[in-house]
PDB file of C-alpha atoms in Angstrom:
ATOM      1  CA  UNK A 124     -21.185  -1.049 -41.132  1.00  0.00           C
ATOM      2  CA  UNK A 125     -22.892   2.407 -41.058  1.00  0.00           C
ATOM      3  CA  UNK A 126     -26.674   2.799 -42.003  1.00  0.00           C
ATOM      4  CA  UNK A 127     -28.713   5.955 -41.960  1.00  0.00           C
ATOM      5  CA  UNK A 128     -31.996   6.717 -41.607  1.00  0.00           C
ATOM      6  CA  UNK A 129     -34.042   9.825 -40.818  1.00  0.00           C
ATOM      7  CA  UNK A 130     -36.516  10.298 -38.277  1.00  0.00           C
ATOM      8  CA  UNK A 131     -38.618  12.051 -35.629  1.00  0.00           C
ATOM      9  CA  UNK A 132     -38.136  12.971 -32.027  1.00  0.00           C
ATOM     10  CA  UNK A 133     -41.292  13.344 -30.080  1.00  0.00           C
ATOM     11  CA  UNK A 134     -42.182  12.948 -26.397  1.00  0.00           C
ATOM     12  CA  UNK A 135     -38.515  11.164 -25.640  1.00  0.00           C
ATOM     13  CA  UNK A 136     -38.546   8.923 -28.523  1.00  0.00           C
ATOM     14  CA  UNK A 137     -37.358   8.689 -32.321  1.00  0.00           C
ATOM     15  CA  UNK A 138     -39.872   7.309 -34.819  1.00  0.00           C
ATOM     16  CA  UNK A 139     -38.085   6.421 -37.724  1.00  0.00           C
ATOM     17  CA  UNK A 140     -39.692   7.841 -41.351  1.00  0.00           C
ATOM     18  CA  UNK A 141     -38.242   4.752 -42.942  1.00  0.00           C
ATOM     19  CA  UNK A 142     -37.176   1.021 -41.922  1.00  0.00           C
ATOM     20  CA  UNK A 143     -33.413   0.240 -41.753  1.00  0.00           C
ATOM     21  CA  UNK A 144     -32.658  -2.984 -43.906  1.00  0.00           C
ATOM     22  CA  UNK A 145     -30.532  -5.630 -42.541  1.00  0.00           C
ATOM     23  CA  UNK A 146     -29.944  -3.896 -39.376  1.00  0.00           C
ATOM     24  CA  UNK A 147     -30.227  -6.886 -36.446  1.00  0.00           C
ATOM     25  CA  UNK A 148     -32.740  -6.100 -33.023  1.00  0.00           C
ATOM     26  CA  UNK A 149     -30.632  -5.095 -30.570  1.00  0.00           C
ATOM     27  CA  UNK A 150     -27.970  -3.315 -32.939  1.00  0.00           C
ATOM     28  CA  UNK A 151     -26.694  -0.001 -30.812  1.00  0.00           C
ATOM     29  CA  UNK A 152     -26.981   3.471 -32.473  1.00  0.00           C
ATOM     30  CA  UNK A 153     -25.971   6.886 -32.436  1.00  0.00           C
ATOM     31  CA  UNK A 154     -28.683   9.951 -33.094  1.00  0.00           C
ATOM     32  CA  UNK A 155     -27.536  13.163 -34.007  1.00  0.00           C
ATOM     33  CA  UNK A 156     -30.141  16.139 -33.830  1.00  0.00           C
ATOM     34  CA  UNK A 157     -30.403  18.339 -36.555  1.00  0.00           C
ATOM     35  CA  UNK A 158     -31.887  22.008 -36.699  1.00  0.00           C
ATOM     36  CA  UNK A 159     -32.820  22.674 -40.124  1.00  0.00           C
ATOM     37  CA  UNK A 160     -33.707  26.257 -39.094  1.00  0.00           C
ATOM     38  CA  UNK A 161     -29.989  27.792 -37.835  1.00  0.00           C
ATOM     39  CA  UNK A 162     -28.244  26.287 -41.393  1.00  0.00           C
ATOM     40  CA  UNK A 163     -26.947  29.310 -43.220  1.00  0.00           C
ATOM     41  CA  UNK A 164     -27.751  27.570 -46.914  1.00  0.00           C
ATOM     42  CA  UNK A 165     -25.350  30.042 -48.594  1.00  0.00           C
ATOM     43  CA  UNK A 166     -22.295  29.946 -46.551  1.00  0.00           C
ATOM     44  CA  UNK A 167     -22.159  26.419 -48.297  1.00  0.00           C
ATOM     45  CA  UNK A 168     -22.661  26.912 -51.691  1.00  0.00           C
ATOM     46  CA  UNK A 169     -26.590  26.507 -51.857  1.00  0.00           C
ATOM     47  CA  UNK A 170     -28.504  29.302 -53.627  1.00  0.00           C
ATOM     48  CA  UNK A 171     -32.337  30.169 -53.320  1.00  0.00           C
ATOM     49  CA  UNK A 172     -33.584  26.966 -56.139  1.00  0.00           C
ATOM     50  CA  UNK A 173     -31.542  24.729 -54.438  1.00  0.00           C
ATOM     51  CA  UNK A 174     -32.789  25.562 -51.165  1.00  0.00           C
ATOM     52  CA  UNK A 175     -36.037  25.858 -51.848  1.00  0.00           C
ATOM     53  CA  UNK A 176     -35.656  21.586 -52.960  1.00  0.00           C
ATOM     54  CA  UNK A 177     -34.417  21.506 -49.900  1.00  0.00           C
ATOM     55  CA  UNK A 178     -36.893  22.462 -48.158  1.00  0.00           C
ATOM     56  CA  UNK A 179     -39.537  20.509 -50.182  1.00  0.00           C
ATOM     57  CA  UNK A 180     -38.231  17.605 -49.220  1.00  0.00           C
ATOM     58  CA  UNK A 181     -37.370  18.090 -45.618  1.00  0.00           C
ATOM     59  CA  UNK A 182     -39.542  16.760 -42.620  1.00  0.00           C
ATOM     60  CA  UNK A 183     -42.185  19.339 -41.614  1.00  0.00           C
ATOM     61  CA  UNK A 184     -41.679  21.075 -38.041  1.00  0.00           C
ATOM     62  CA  UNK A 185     -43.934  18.859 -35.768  1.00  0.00           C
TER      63      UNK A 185
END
């Protein structure tokens, strides 16, 4: 089974936006970082509107 969920990392630790559901303590995971700043929006098909939804509903820089 594979569940995603987003989060933060801050000060060595990811703080999840959102609880996983039926996800056991203990379970292992894998993070992958993300940098929304270096994503070239139109080399994959995404004009301005669309990005600009994007970026409404992306975490803000913290």
């Amino acid at each position: 089974m594979l569940t995603s969920v987003e989060g933060i990392y801050r000060n060595g630790r990811v703080e999840l936006t959102e609880q996983p559901i039926d996800v056991d303590k203990g379970t292992r995971v894998i993070v992958t970082f993300i940098r929304l700043n270096g994503i070239d929006l139109a080399s994959q098909g995404i004009n301005e509107a669309q990005a600009e939804i994007l970026r409404s509903r992306s975490i803000p820089n913290v």
